[in-house]
Structures are given as C-alpha cells and as structure tokens.
Tab-separated table of C-alpha atoms in Angstrom:
chain	number	residue	atom	x	y	z
Y	1	MET	CA	170.059	95.966	103.393
Y	2	ALA	CA	165.987	95.603	103.333
Y	3	GLU	CA	165.422	97.168	106.520
Y	4	TRP	CA	166.713	99.958	104.974
Y	5	VAL	CA	165.408	100.278	101.381
Y	6	ALA	CA	162.108	100.439	103.462
Y	7	LEU	CA	163.468	103.170	105.933
Y	8	LEU	CA	164.207	104.973	103.235
Y	9	LYS	CA	161.195	104.530	101.745
Y	10	LYS	CA	159.953	105.981	104.623
Y	11	ILE	CA	161.641	108.819	105.087
Y	12	ALA	CA	160.900	109.585	101.363
Y	13	LYS	CA	157.583	109.368	101.634
Y	14	GLN	CA	157.357	111.238	105.037
Y	15	GLU	CA	159.334	114.468	103.104
Y	16	ARG	CA	156.680	114.199	100.735
Y	17	GLU	CA	154.008	114.449	102.611
Y	18	SER	CA	155.320	117.118	104.742
Y	19	SER	CA	155.857	118.992	101.781
Y	20	LYS	CA	151.834	119.271	100.843
Y	21	PRO	CA	150.158	122.296	102.736
Y	22	ALA	CA	147.220	120.341	103.146
Y	23	ALA	CA	145.036	117.615	101.476
Y	24	ILE	CA	140.562	116.518	101.224
Y	25	VAL	CA	139.884	114.558	103.020
Y	26	GLU	CA	135.978	112.488	103.409
Y	27	GLY	CA	134.373	112.033	106.762
Y	28	LYS	CA	131.039	110.268	106.668
Y	29	VAL	CA	128.445	112.452	109.800
Y	30	THR	CA	127.657	110.761	112.887
Y	31	SER	CA	126.142	113.168	114.700
Y	32	GLY	CA	124.583	117.037	113.245
Y	33	ASP	CA	124.074	118.747	116.233
Y	34	PRO	CA	126.510	118.510	117.813
Y	35	LEU	CA	129.048	117.965	115.108
Y	36	LYS	CA	130.935	114.554	114.521
Y	37	ILE	CA	132.515	113.534	111.280
Y	38	ARG	CA	134.174	109.840	111.335
Y	39	LEU	CA	137.831	109.756	109.456
Y	40	ASN	CA	138.396	106.251	110.280
Y	41	LYS	CA	137.627	103.178	111.840
Y	42	ARG	CA	139.002	104.873	115.146
Y	43	VAL	CA	139.434	109.032	114.410
Y	44	THR	CA	136.396	110.926	115.135
Y	45	ILE	CA	136.543	114.767	115.499
Y	46	ASP	CA	133.868	116.991	116.856
Y	47	LYS	CA	134.368	120.946	116.998
Y	48	ASP	CA	136.942	121.501	118.768
Y	49	PHE	CA	139.402	119.920	115.182
Y	50	LEU	CA	136.737	121.857	113.185
Y	51	TYR	CA	136.607	125.426	111.199
Y	52	MET	CA	133.136	125.140	110.254
Y	53	THR	CA	131.222	127.171	107.396
Y	54	ASP	CA	127.992	127.727	106.081
Y	55	ALA	CA	128.020	124.368	104.317
Y	56	ALA	CA	128.382	122.834	108.187
Y	57	LYS	CA	125.321	123.823	109.104
Y	58	GLU	CA	123.134	121.972	106.160
Y	59	LEU	CA	125.298	118.616	107.170
Y	60	LYS	CA	122.799	115.872	108.848
Y	61	LYS	CA	123.573	111.882	110.110
Y	62	GLY	CA	124.946	109.387	107.371
Y	63	ASP	CA	126.557	112.745	105.610
Y	64	THR	CA	130.017	112.004	103.541
Y	65	ALA	CA	131.719	115.302	104.790
Y	66	ILE	CA	134.398	117.053	102.757
Y	67	LEU	CA	137.047	118.117	104.389
Y	68	LEU	CA	140.393	120.110	103.834
Y	69	SER	CA	142.742	119.145	106.850
Y	70	ASN	CA	145.560	120.991	107.396
Y	71	GLN	CA	149.262	119.501	107.298
Y	72	GLY	CA	150.021	116.892	110.432
Y	73	GLY	CA	146.097	116.377	109.790
Y	74	GLN	CA	145.397	118.163	113.362
Y	75	ASP	CA	142.005	121.075	112.460
Y	76	PHE	CA	139.920	120.235	109.207
Y	77	VAL	CA	137.799	123.192	107.614
Y	78	VAL	CA	134.371	121.996	106.579
Y	79	LEU	CA	133.432	122.919	103.171
Y	80	GLY	CA	130.263	121.491	101.961
Y	81	ARG	CA	128.581	117.704	101.752
Y	82	LYS	CA	129.043	115.343	99.137
Y	83	VAL	CA	125.850	114.462	96.212
Y	84	LYS	CA	126.023	111.409	94.570
C-alpha cells in the first residue's frame, strides 16, 4: 500500500512539474571563456546548452549565474549575474 501511495505522489509531482514551462535556476561559473556553468555536483553546461545574452559576456569564473531553464532542463537562457 505504501508503495502505491509513493508512486501516486511521484506521478502527481511529475504532472505539476510538466505544467511549468520554465524555471529559474542558479549555477556557478567555472570558466569564463569558453563559458561553462555548474548547475550541481554532476552537471556542468557549456555553450551548446546556453542561449547567450549580453549579460553572459560579463560573467567571470566564480560568479553565480541566473538562468532560465526550459521544461525538461535541456536549454538555458543566461539572464545575468547574481549580485550579493
């Protein structure tokens, strides 16, 4: 019974997430040229997954980048740099 409840919760969560067309995420810039941004311990994205804006030109190693992720997290728009 507990397995069914867990499965139903997982399905409901996936349904809610699929209705969101985009999400705002943060990443740490690991390289400025070429631009590479680490989203978490396992995922680092590069220009192949990034839509660049003028704000991306100002990012430097160590900056926290603000990104807009499409549904599914396959592509990201660089919105700018997080100001402390």
